[in-house]
Short mmCIF file of C-alpha atoms in Angstrom, two decimals:
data_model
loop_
_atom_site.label_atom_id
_atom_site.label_comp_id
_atom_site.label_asym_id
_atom_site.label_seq_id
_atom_site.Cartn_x
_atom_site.Cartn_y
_atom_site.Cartn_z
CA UNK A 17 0.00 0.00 0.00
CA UNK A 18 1.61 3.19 -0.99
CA UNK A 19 2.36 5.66 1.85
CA UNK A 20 -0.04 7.97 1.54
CA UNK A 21 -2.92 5.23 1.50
CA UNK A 22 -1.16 3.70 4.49
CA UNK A 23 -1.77 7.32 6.79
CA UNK A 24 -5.08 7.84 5.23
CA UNK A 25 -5.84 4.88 6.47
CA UNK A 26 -4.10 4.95 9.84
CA UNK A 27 -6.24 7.64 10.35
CA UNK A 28 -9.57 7.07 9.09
CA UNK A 29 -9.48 3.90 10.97
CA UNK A 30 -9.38 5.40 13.92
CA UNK A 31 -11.32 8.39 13.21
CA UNK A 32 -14.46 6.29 12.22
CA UNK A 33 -13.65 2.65 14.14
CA UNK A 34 -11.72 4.17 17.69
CA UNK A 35 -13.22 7.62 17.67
CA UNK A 36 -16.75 6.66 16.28
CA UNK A 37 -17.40 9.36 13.46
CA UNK A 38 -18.80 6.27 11.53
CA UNK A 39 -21.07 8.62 9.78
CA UNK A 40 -18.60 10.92 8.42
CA UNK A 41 -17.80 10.20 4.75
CA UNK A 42 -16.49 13.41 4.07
CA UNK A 43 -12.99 13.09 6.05
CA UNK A 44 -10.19 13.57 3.32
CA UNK A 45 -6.49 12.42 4.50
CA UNK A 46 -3.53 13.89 3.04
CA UNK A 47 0.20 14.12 3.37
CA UNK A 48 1.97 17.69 3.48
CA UNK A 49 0.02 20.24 1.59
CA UNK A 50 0.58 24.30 1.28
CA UNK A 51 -2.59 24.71 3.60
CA UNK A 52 -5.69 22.45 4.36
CA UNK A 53 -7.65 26.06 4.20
CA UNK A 54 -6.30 26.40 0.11
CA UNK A 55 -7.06 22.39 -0.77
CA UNK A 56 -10.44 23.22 1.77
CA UNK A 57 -11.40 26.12 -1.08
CA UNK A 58 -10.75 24.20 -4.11
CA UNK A 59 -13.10 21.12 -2.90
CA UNK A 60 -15.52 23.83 -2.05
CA UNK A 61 -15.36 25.39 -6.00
CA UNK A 62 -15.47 22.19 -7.20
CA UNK A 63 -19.17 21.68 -4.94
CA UNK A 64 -17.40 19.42 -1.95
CA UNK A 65 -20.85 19.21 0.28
CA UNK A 66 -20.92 21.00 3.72
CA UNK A 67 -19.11 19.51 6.70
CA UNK A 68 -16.03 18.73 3.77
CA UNK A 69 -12.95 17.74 6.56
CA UNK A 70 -9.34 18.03 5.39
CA UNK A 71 -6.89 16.52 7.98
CA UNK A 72 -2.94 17.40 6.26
CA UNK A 73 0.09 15.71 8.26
CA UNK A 74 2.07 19.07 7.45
CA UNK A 75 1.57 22.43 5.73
CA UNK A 76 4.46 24.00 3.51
CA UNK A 77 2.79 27.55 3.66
CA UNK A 78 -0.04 27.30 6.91
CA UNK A 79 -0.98 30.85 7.26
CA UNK A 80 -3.24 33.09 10.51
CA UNK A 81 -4.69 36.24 10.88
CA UNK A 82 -3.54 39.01 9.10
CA UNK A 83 -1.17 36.40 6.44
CA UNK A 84 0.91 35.37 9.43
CA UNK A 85 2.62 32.19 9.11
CA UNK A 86 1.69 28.91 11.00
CA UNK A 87 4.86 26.70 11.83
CA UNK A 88 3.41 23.19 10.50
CA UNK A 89 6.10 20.58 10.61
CA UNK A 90 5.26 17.12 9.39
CA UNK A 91 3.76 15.14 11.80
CA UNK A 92 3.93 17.20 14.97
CA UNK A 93 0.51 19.23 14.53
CA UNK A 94 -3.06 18.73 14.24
CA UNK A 95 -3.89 20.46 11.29
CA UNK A 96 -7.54 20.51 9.60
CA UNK A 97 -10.00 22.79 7.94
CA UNK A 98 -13.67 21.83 8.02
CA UNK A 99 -15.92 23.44 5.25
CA UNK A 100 -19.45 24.86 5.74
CA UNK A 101 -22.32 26.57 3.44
CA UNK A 102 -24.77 28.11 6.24
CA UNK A 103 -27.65 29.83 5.01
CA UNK A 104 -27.15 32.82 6.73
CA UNK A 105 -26.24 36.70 6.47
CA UNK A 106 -22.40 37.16 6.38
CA UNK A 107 -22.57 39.17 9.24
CA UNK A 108 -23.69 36.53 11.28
CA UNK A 109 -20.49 34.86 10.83
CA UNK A 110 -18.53 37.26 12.47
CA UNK A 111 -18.30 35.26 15.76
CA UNK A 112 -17.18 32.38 13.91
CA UNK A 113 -13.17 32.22 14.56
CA UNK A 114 -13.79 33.33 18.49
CA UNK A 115 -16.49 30.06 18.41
CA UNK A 116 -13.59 28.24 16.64
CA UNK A 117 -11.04 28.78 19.87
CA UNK A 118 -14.01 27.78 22.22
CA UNK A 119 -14.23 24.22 20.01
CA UNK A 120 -10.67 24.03 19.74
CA UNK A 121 -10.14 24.73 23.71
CA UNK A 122 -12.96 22.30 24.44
CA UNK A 123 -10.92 19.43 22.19
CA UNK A 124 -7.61 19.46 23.37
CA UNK A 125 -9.14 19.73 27.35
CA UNK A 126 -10.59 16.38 26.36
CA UNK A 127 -7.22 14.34 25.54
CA UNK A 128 -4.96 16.29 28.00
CA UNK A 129 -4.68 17.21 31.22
CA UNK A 130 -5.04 20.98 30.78
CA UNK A 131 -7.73 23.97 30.12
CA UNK A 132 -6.54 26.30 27.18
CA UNK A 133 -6.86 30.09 27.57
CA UNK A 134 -7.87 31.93 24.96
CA UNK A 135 -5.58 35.15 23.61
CA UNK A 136 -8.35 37.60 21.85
CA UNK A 137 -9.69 37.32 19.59
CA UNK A 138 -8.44 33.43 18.81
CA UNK A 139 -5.37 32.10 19.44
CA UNK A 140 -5.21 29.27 22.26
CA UNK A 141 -2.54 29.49 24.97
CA UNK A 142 -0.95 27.31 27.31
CA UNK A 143 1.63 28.30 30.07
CA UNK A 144 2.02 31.38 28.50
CA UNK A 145 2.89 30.35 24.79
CA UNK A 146 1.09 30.16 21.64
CA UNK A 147 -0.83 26.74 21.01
CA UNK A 148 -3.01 26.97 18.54
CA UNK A 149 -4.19 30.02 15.63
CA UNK A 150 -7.46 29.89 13.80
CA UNK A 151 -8.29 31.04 9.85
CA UNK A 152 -11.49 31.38 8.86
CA UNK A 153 -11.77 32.80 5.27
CA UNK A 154 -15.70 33.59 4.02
CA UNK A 155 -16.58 33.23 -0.06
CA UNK A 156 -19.54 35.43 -0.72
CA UNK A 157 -22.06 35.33 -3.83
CA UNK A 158 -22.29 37.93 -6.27
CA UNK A 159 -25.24 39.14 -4.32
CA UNK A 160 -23.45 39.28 -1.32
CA UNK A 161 -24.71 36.13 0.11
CA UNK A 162 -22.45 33.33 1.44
CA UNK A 163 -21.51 30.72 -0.34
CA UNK A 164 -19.10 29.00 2.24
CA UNK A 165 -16.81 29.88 4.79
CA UNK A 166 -13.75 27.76 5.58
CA UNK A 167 -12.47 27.22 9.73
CA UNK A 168 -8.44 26.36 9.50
CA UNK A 169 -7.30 24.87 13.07
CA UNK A 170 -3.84 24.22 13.54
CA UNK A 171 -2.91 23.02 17.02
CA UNK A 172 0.73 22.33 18.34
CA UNK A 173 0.79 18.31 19.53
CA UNK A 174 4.27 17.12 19.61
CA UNK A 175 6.93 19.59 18.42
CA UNK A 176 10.07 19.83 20.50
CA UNK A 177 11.40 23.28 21.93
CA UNK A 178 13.89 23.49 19.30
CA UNK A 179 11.90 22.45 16.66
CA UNK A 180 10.56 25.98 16.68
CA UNK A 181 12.29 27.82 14.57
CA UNK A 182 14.44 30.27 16.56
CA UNK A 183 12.22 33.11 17.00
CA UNK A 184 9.38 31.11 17.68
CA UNK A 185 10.53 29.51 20.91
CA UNK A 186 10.38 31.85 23.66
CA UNK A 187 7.06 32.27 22.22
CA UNK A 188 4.98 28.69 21.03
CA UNK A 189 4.40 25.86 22.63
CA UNK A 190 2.90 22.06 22.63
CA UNK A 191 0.41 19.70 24.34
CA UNK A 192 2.86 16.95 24.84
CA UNK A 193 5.80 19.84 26.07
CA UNK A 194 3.44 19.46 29.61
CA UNK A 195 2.33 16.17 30.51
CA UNK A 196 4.17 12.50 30.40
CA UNK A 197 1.97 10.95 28.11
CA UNK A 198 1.92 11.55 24.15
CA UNK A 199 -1.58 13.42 22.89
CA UNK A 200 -2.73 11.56 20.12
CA UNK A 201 -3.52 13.68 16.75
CA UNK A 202 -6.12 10.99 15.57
CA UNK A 203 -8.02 11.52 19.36
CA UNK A 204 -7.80 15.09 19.18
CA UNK A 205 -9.40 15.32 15.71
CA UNK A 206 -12.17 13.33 16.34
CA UNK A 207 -12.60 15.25 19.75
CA UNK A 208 -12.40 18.89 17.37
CA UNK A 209 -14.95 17.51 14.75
CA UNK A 210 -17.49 16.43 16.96
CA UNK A 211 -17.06 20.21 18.83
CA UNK A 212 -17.36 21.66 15.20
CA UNK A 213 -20.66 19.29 14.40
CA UNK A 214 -21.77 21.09 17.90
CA UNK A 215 -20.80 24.74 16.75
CA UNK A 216 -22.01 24.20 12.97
CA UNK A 217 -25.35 22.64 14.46
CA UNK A 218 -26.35 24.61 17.39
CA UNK A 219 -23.70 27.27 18.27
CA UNK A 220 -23.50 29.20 14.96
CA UNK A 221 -26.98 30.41 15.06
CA UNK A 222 -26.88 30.94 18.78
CA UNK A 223 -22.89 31.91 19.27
CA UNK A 224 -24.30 33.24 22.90
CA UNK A 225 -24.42 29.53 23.85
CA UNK A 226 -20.64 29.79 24.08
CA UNK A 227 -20.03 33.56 25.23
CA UNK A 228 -19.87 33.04 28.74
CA UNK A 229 -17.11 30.13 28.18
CA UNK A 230 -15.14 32.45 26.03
CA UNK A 231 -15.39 35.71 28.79
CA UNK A 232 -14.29 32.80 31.22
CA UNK A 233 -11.18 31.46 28.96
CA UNK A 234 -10.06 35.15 27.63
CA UNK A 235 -6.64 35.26 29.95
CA UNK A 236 -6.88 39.34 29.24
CA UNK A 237 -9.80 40.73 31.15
CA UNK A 238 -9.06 43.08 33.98
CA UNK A 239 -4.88 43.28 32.58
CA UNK A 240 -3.40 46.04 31.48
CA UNK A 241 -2.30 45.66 27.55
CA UNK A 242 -1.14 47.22 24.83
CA UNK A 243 -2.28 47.40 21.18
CA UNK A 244 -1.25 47.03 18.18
CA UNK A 245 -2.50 49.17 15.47
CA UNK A 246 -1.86 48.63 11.36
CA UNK A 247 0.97 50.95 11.31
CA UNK A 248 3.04 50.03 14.45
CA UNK A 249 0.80 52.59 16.99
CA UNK A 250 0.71 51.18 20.29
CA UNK A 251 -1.60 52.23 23.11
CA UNK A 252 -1.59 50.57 26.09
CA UNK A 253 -5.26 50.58 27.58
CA UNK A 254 -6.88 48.04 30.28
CA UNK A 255 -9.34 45.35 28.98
CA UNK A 256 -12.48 45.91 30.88
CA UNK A 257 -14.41 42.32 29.30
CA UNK A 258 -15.91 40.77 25.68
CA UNK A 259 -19.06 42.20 24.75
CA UNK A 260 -21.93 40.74 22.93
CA UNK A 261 -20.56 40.12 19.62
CA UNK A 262 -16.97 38.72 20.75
CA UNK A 263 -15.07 42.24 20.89
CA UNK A 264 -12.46 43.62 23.13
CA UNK A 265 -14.26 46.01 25.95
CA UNK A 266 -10.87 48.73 26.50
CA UNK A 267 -10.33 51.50 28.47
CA UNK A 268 -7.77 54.32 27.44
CA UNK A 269 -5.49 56.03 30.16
CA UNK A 270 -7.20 58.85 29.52
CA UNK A 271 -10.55 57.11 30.68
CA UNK A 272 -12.10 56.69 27.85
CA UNK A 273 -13.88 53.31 26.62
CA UNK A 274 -14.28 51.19 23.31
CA UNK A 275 -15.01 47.80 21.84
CA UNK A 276 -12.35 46.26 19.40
CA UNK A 277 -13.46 44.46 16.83
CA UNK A 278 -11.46 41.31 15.53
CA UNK A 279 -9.45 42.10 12.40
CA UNK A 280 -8.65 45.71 13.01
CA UNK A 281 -5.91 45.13 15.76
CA UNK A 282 -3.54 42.94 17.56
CA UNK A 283 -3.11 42.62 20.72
CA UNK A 284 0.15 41.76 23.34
CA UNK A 285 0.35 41.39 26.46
CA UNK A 286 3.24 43.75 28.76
CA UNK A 287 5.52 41.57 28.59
CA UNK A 288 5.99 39.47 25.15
CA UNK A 289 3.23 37.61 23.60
CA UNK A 290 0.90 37.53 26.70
#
């Protein structure tokens, strides 16, 4: 059995047999690919139905917010896009990537040992590194309708310290970094598809169903910050809470207050990433 066909297998084995997504036909296995969001896109042109999962064992060019790149080494990450076609306004999909880190969070505190935060507006964190960065990347119809949208999750599993490349290691980190036992990828996809089904289902229609969790994960409320504006500004303000529709409640030295809205800034911590 050629390679590929052997880890497509390996893992639809025990996606559907261990795991028991025995109903999902739509799972597609590959090797290393530029980004499961791009191969994700082209199913979706072609008319791949909704709930279309791509699971990649590496990404040559795995991209976040804002074209950021997503270290994606072979075999150390969990990396899969999921694609949907709701019937809904685009603006309702605006919660959609903060929903993503709740499903994501909700996964990996399923095979593990630990509890994710969540950096605003959707990368996961875990003793104070980087775990996991969410894409989610919206095709609209000529009449402004949506046609799909595509959630990328990459999460860090097994990847050593110095794996990272340089600049990345003070700042990322990996499941299996804290706890004795290996994480297994094929465990924690199953674990994030079935929270996906449960956001896709129920969630995206009602994303207040998760807002409390996300308030309760977001490791910035009531810290001093600073952000990050398009043309290296910085203004360090206090984060105050997440409002209604997932943005940033801040208050300005000067006393004054605003909600940030996801795509228009980043945000850092004080000190470093956090």
């Amino acid at each position: 059995m050629p390679r590929l066909q052997q880890l497509a297998f390996w893992w639809s084995d025990r996606l559907k047999k261990v795991y028991k997504l025995t109903d999902r036909q739509k799972i597609h296995v590959l090797g290393t690919v530029a980004s499961t969001n791009d191969v994700c896109r082209r199913m979706a042109a072609q008319g791949a139905p909704d709930g279309t999962v791509v699971l990649a064992e590496g990404q040559t060019a795995g991209r976040g917010r804002r074209g950021r790149s997503f270290q994606s080494a072979k075999g150390k990450g969990l990396y899969l896009s999921i694609l949907w076609r709701p019937d809904c306004p685009a603006a309702e999909l605006l919660p959609l990537t903060a929903l993503g880190a709740v499903a994501a969070c909700r996964a990996v505190g399923r095979v593990s040992c630990f509890q994710p935060g969540i950096k605003w507006p959707n990368d996961l964190t875990l003793a104070g590194g980087k775990l996991a960065g969410i894409l989610t990347e919206t095709q609209l119809a000529a009449d402004g309708s949506v046609e799909y949208v595509v959630l990328g999750i990459g999460i860090n599993v097994h990847q050593k310290p110095e794996e990272f490349p340089e600049e990345l290691r003070s700042l990322a980190t990996a499941l299996d970094r804290h706890q004795t036992e290996p994480v297994s990828r094929p465990a924690l996809a199953a674990e994030l598809i079935d929270q996906l089904d449960q956001l896709r289902s129920e969630v995206l229609v009602q994303p207040q169903l998760w807002l409390e969790e996300y308030r309760r994960r977001c490791i910035h409320v009531g810290r001093p910050i600073w952000l990050l504006g398009p043309e290296g500004q910085r203004r360090q303000v206090t984060v105050l809470g997440i409002d209604e529709q997932f943005g940033l409640q801040v208050q300005y030295e000067d006393g004054r207050q605003e909600s940030i809205r996801s795509g228009e800034i980043s945000v850092r911590g004080m000190e470093g990433y956090l």
